Short mmCIF file of C-alpha atoms in Angstrom, two decimals:
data_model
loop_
_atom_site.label_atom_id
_atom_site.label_comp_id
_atom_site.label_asym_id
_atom_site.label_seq_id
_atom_site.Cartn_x
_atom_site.Cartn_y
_atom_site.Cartn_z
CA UNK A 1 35.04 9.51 -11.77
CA UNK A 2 33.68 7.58 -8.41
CA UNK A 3 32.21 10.20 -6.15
CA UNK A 4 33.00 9.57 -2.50
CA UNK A 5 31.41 10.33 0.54
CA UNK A 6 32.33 13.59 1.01
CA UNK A 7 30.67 14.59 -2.19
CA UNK A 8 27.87 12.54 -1.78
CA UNK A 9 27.11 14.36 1.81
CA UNK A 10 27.27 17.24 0.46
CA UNK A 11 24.83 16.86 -2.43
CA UNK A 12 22.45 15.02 -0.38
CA UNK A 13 22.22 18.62 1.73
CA UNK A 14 21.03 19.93 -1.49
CA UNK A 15 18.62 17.41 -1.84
CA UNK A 16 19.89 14.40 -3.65
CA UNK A 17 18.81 12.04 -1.10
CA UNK A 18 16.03 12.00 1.26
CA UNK A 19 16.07 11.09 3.97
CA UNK A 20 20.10 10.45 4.03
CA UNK A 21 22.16 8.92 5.97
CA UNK A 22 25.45 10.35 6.41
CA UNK A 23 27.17 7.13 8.23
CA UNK A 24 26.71 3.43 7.68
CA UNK A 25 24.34 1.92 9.97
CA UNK A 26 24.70 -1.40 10.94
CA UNK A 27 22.78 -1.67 14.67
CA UNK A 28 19.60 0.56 15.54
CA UNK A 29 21.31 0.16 18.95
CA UNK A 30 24.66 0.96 17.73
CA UNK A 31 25.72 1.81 21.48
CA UNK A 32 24.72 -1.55 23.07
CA UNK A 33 25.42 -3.39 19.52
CA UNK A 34 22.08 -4.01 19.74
CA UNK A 35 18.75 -4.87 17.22
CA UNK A 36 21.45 -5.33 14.18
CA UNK A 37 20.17 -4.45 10.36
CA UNK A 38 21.48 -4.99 7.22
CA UNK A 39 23.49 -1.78 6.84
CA UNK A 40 22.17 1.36 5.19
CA UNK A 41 23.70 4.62 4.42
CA UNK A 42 27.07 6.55 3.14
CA UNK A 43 29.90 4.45 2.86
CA UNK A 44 32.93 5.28 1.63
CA UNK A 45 32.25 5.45 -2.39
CA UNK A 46 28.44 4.71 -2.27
CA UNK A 47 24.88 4.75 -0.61
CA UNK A 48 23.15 2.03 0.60
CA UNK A 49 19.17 2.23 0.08
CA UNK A 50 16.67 1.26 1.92
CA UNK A 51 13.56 -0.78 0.95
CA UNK A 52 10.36 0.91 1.81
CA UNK A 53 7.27 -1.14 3.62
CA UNK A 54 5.35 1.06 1.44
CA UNK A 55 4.49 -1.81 -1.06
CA UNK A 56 6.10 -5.07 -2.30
CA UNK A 57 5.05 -6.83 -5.24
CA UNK A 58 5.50 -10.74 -6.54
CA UNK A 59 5.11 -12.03 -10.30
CA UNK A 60 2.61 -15.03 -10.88
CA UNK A 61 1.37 -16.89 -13.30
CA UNK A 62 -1.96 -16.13 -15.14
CA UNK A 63 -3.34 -19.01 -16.92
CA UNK A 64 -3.35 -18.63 -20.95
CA UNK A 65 -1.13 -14.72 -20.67
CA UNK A 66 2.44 -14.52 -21.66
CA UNK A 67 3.86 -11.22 -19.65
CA UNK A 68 4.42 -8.46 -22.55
CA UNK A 69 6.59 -5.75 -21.92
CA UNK A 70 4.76 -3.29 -24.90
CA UNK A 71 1.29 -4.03 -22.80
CA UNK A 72 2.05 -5.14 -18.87
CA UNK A 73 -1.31 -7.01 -17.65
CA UNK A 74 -0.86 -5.54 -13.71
CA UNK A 75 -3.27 -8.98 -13.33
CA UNK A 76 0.71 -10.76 -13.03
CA UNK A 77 1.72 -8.49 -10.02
CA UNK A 78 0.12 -9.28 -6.82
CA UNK A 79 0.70 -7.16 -3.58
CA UNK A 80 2.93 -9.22 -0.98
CA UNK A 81 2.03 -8.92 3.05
CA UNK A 82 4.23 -6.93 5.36
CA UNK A 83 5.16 -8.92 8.17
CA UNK A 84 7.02 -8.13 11.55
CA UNK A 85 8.83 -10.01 14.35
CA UNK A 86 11.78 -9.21 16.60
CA UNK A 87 14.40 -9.39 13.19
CA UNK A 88 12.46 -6.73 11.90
CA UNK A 89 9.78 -5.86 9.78
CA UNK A 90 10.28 -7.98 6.29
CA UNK A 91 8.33 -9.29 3.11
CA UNK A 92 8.95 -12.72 1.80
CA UNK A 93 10.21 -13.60 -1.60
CA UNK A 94 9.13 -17.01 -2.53
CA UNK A 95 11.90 -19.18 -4.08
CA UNK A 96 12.13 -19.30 -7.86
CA UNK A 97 9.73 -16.04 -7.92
CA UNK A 98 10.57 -12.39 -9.11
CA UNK A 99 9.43 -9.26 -6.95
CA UNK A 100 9.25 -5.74 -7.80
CA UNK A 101 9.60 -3.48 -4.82
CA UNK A 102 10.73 0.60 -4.01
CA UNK A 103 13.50 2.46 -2.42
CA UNK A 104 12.45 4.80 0.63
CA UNK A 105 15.00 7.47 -0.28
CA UNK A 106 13.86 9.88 -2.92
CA UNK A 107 16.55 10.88 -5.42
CA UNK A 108 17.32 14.12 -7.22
CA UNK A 109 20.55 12.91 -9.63
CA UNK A 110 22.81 15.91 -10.17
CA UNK A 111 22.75 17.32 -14.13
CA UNK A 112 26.10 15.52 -15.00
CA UNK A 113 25.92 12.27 -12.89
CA UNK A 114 24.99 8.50 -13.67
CA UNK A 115 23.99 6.61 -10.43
CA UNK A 116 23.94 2.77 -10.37
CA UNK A 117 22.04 0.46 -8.34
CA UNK A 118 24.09 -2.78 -7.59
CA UNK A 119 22.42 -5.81 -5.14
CA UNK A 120 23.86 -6.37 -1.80
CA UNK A 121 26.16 -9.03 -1.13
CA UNK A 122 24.47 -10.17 2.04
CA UNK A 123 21.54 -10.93 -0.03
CA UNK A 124 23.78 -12.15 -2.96
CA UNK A 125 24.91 -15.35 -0.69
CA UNK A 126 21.35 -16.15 -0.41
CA UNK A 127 20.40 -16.17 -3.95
CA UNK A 128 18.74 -12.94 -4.16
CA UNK A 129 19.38 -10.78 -7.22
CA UNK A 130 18.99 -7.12 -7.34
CA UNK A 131 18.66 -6.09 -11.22
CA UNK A 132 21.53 -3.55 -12.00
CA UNK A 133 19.52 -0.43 -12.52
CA UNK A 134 20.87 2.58 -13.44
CA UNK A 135 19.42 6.21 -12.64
CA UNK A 136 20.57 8.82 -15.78
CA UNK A 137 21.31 12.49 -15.26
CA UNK A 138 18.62 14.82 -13.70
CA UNK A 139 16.37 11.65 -12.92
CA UNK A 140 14.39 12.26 -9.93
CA UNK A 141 12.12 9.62 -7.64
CA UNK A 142 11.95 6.98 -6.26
CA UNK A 143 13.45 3.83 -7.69
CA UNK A 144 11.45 0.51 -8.49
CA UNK A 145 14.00 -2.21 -7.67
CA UNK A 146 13.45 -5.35 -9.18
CA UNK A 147 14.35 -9.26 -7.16
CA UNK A 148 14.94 -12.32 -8.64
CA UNK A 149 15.00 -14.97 -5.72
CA UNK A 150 17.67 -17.89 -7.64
CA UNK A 151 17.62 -20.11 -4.73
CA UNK A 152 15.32 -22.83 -3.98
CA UNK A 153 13.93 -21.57 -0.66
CA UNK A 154 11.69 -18.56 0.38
CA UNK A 155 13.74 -15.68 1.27
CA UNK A 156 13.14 -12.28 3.59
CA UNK A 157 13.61 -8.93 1.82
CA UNK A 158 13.90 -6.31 5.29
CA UNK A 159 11.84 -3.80 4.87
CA UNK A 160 13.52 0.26 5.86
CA UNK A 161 16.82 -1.73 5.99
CA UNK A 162 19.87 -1.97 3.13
CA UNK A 163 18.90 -3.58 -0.17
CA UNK A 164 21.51 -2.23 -2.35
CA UNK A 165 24.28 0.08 -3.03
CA UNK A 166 24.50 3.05 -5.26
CA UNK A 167 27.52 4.33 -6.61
CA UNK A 168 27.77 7.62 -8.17
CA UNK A 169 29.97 8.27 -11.86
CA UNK A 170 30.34 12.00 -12.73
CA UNK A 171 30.74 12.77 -16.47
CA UNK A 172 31.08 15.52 -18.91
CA UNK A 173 28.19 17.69 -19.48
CA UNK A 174 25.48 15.73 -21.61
CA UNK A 175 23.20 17.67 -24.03
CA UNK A 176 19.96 16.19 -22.83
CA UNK A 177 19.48 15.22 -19.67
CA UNK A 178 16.49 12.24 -18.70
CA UNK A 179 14.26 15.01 -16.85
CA UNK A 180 15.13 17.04 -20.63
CA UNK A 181 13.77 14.93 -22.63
CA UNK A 182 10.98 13.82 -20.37
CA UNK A 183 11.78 10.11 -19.10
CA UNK A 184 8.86 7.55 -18.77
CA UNK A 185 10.43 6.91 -15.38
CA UNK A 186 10.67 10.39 -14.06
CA UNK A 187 9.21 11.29 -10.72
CA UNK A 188 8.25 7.92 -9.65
CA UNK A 189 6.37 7.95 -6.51
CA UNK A 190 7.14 5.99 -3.20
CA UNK A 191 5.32 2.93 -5.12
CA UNK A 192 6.09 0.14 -7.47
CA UNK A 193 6.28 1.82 -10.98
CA UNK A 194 5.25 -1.00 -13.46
CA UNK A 195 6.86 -1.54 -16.92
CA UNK A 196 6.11 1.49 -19.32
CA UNK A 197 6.83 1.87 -23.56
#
């Protein structure tokens, strides 16, 4: 079943997401309809994430390396400025490029719920992919979100505004959850988690 926000409020009071959000925010100046953002927060069946400024990686090309999964070379990562103007603070994703970058809520999934990360659509219509990511039963962290930018023109990723949506599947009791049987991804920091076997 699709949680909804009701459910989702509630078990972000116990910790499932922090900070949270409880409505969707779509101005910082909602009042005056002011300093708009792309929108972050509880929606009706889902929770849109943030991106943090905390760090925001971009893939290149080393000379004589192919990229292996079994042993990542962090030498094909480099770190991607933060910059700022009156839109907001943002990092640019060069076109044709792949970034990794990480959520600024924390999650705590519930024992007998999958969440799934899906990519905005605002950023959809400009190309920009968010890899479908899914977060398994008692994971807890932050999440590394990975970018492909399809289009053939450098891109802003807003940083501490919406990047993508998670929606939230309850299902029967499993007999090993991922914080059970000790998940390589398990209590990722507010930082870019690289690849891990």
């Amino acid at each position: 079943m699709l949680k909804n926000d009701r459910w989702i409020a509630e078990q972000a009071a116990q910790g499932m997401l922090e900070p949270f959000q409880k409505g969707l925010v779509r101005h910082l100046d909602p009042e005056q309809q002011a300093r708009p953002v792309l929108s972050f927060g509880c929606s009706s069946y889902g929770y849109d994430l943030r991106l943090s400024a905390q760090e925001f990686m971009i893939f290149r090309h080393v000379p004589g390396t192919v990229m292996n999964p079994k042993r990542f070379n962090p030498a094909n990562l480099e770190p991607t400025p933060l910059h700022e103007d009156e839109d907001g603070r943002y990092f640019i994703l060069p076109a044709h490029s792949y970034g990794l970058g990480v959520a600024l809520e924390k999650m705590r999934v519930p024992p007998y719920i999958t969440v799934i990360c899906l990519g905005k659509s605002t950023y959809a219509r400009l190309g920009i992919i968010v890899n479908t990511t899914p977060a398994e039963a008692s994971w807890e962290g932050h999440l590394t979100l990975e970018f492909s930018n399809s289009s053939g023109a450098d891109c802003r990723i807003y940083a501490e505004e919406g990047i993508c949506q998670l929606l939230f599947f309850e299902g029967d009791p499993c007999d090993t959850t991922y914080s059970d049987r000790q998940g390589k991804y398990q209590h990722q920091p507010e930082r870019v988690t690289l690849a891990r076997i």
